[in-house]
Coordinates of C-alpha atoms in Angstrom, one line a residue:
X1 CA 0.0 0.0 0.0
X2 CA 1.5 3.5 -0.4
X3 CA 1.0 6.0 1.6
X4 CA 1.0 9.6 1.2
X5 CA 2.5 12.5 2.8
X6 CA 2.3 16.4 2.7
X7 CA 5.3 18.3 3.2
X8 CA 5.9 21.9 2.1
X9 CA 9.2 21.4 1.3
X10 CA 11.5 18.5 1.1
X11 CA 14.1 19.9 -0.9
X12 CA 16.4 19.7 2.5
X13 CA 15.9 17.4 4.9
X14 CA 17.5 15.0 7.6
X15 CA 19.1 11.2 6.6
X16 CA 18.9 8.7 9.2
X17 CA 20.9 5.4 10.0
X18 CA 20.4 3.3 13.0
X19 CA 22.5 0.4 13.2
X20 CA 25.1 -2.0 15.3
X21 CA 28.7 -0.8 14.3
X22 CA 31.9 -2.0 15.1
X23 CA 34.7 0.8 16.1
X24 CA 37.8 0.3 13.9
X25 CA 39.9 3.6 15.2
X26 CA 39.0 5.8 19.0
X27 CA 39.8 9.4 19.6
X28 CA 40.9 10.6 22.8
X29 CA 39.5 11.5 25.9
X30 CA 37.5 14.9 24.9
X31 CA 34.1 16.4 24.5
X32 CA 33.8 16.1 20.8
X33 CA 35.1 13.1 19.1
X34 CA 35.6 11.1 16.0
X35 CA 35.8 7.6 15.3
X36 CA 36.5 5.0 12.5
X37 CA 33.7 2.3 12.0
X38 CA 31.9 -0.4 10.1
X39 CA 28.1 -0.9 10.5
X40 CA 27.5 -4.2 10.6
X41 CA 25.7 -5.5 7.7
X42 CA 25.8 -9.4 6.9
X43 CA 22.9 -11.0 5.7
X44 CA 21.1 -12.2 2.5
X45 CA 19.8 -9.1 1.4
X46 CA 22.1 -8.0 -0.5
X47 CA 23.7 -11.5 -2.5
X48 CA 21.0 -11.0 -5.1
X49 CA 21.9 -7.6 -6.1
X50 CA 25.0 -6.9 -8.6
X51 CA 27.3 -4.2 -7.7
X52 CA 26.9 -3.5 -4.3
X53 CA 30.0 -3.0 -2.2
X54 CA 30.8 -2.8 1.4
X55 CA 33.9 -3.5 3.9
X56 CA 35.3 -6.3 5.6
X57 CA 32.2 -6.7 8.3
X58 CA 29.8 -3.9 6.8
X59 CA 29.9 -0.3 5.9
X60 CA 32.9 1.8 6.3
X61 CA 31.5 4.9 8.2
X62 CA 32.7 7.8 10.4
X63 CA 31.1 8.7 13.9
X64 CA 30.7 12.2 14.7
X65 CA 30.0 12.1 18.9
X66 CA 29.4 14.4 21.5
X67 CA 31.0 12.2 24.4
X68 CA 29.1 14.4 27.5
X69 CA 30.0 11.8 30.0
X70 CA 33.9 11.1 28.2
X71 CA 32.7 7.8 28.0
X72 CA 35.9 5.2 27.4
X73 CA 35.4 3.4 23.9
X74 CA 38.0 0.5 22.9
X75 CA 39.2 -0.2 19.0
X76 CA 36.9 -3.9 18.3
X77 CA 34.0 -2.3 20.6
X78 CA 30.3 -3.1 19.1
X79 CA 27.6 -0.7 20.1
X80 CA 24.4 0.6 18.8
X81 CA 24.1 4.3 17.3
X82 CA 21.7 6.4 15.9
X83 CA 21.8 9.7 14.4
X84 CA 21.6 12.0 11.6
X85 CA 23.6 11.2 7.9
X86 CA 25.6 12.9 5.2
X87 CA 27.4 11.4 2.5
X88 CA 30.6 13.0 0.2
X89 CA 30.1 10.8 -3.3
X90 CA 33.4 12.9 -3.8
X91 CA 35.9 11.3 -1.2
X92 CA 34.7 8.0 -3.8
X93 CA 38.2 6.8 -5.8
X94 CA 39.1 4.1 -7.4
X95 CA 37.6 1.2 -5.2
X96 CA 37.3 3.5 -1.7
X97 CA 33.2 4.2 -1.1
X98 CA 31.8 7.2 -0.5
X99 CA 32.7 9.5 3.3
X100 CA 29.9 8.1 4.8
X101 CA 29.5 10.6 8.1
X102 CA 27.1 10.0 11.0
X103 CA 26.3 12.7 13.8
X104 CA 25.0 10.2 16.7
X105 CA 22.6 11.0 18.9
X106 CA 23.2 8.0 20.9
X107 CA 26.6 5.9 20.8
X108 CA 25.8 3.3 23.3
X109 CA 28.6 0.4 23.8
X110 CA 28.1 -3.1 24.3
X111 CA 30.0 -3.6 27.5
X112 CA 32.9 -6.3 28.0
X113 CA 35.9 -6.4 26.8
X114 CA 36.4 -7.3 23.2
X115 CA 39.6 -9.0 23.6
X116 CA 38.0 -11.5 25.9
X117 CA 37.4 -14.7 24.4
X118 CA 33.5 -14.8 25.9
X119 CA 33.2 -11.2 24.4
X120 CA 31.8 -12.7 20.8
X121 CA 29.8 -15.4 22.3
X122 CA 27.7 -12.2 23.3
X123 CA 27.9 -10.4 20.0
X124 CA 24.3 -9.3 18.8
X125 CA 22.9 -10.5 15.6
X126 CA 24.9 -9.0 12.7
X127 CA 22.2 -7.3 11.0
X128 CA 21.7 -4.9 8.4
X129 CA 21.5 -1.2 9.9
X130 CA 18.4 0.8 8.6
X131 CA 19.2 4.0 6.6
X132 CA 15.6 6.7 6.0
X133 CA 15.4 9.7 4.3
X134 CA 13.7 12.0 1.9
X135 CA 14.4 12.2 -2.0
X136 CA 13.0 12.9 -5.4
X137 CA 13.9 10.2 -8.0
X138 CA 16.1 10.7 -11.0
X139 CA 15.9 7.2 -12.1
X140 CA 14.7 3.7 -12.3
X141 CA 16.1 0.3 -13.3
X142 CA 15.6 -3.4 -13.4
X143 CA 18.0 -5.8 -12.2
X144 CA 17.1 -9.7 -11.7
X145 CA 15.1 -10.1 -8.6
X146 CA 14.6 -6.1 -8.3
X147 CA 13.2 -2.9 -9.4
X148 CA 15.7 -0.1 -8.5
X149 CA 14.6 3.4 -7.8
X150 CA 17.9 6.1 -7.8
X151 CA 16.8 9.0 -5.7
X152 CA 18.8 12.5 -4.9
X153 CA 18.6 13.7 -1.3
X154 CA 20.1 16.9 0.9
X155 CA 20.7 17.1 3.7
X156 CA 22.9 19.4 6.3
X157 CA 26.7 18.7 5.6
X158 CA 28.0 17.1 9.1
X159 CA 31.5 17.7 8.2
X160 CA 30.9 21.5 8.0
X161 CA 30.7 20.6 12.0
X162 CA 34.5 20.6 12.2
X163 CA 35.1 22.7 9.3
X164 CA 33.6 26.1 8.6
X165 CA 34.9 26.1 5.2
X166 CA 32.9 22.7 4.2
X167 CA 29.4 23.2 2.0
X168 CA 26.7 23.4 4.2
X169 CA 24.7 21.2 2.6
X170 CA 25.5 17.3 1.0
X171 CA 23.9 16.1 -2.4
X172 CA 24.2 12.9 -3.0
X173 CA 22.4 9.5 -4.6
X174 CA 20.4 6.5 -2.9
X175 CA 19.6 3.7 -4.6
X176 CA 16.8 1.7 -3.3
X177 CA 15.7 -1.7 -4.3
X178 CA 12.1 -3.4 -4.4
X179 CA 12.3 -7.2 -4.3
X180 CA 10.3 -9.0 -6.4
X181 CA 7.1 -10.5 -4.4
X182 CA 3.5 -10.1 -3.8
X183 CA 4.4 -6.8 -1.5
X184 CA 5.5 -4.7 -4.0
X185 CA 4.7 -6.8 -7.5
X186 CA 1.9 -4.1 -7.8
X187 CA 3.4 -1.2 -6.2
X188 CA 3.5 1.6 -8.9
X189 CA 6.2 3.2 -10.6
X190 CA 6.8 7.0 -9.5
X191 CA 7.7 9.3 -12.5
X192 CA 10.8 10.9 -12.1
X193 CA 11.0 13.8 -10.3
X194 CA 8.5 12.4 -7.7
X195 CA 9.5 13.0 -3.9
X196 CA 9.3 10.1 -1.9
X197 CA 10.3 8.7 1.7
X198 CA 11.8 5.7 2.2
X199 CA 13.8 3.4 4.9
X200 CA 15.4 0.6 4.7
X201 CA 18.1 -1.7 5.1
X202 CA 21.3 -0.2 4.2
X203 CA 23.4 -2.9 2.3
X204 CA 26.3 -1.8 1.0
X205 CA 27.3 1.0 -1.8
X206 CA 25.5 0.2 -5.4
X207 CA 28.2 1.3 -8.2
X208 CA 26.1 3.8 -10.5
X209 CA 28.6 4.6 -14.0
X210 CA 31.2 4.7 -11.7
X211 CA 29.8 6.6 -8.5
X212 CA 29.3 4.7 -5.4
X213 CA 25.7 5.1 -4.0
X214 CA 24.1 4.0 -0.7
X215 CA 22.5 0.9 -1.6
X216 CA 18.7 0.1 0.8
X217 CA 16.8 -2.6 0.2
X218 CA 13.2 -1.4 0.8
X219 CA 11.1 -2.3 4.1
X220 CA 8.7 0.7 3.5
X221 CA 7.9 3.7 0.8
X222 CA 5.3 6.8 0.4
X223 CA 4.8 9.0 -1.6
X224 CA 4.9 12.9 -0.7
X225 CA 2.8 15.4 -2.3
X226 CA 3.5 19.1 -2.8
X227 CA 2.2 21.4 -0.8
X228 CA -0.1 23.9 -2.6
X229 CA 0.9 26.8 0.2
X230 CA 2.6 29.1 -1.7
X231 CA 6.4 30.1 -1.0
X232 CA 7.5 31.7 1.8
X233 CA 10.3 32.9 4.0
X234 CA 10.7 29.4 5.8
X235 CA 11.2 27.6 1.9
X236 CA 12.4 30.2 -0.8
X237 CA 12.0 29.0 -4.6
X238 CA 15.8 28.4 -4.4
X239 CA 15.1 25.3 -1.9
X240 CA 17.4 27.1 0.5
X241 CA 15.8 26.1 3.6
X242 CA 16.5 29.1 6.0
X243 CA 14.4 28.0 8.3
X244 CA 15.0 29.9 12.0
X245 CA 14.2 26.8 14.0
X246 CA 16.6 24.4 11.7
X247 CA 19.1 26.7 11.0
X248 CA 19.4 28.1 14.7
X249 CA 19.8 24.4 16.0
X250 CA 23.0 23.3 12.9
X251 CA 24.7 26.2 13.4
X252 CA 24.4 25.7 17.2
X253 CA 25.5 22.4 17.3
X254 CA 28.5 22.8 14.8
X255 CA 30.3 25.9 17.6
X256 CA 29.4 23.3 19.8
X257 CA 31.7 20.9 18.2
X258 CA 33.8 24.0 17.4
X259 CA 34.4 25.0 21.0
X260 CA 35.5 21.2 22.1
X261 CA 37.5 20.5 19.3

């Protein structure tokens, strides 16, 4: 069944992921950190579909954290985050993916040590993390086994948390993919440039001409219609959200970061 959705303007918008993740590289003790990672992501979900790449155990990603309590975190440590998403298809080359950047709202570790032989007897289920966002579609494919819908998204440029100099907002590409079965056989085919939400599980990086794309294999989709308010200060013609409320909070959080760098 789709579903449908008002918004006024989806033109920028917030990305997602929630996920287990495995911590490859650990900062410091300080206020604002960063850390190497790889979401975890084994499964069949993704062996049906052609060109989709990912890391050793899942998704190479980078955690941006405000550490309030300077919580201790260990390289091999699994925990659970959450948080907002935005991806650099430019830091793609050769067979590197995309800078995949997540600013967590929660970072929560599983405890033990991971160095301890009982540590991956208590290991949780290495599923695929969930990646949700907002985008209008630019294209659609067949593959054997799927439909594939290529969306474009924006979203707020994390990295301009750290530097001022960094666009404040990310484009980039999502790829999502509709299994073939009696849930989506008759779902129908948007016309590109429709705007649409979606979430899903993120698999991997779908190779696209060369450029490296989120890859989600679809758990849920609706459609968005436009709103027929007319443009206003909060969502100019240019799509330029300047937004007081949005704006106020992103450009609070990143002197945040600033500050405790």
């Amino acid at each position: 069944m789709a579903h449908f959705i008002t918004s006024s303007s989806p033109a920028n918008t917030h990305a997602f992921f929630s996920g287990v993740v495995i911590l490859d590289e650990v900062p410091g003790n300080k206020n604002a950190v960063r850390m190497a990672c790889e979401a975890l992501s084994q499964g069949p979900l993704h062996e049906t579909l052609a060109n989709v790449f990912k890391g050793e155990y899942g998704i190479p990603l980078t955690i941006d954290y405000y550490n309030r309590g300077r919580a201790e975190f260990l390289p091999g440590t699994i925990a659970f985050v959450q948080g907002a998403v935005s991806i650099d298809s430019a830091q793609a080359t050769g067979d590197a993916s995309p800078k995949a950047l997540i600013r967590a709202d929660q970072l929560i570790p599983m405890q033990g040590d991971p160095e301890s032989s009982e540590f991956g007897k208590h290991m949780p289920f290495m599923a695929h993390g969930s990646l949700s966002f907002i985008g209008t579609l630019v294209n659609t494919r067949v593959e054997p086994g799927h439909r594939l819908f290529v969306f474009t998204t924006t979203v707020y440029n994390i990295e301009r948390n750290r530097n001022q100099n960094a666009p404040k907002f990310s484009t980039f590409k999502v790829v999502c993919a509709l299994p073939d079965g009696p849930r989506w056989n008759n779902f129908p085919t948007p016309a590109n440039g429709g705007q649409m939400q979606a979430s899903g599980d993120w698999v991997g990086f779908y190779d696209i001409n060369g450029e490296r794309c989120p890859c989600v294999v679809v758990t849920n989709l609706s459609f968005i219609r436009s709103s027929i308010r007319p443009t206003s200060m909060y969502f100019p013609d240019d799509g330029d959200c300047c937004c007081p409320t949005c704006v106020t909070w992103e450009e609070e959080n990143s002197r945040r970061y600033q500050e405790d760098l």
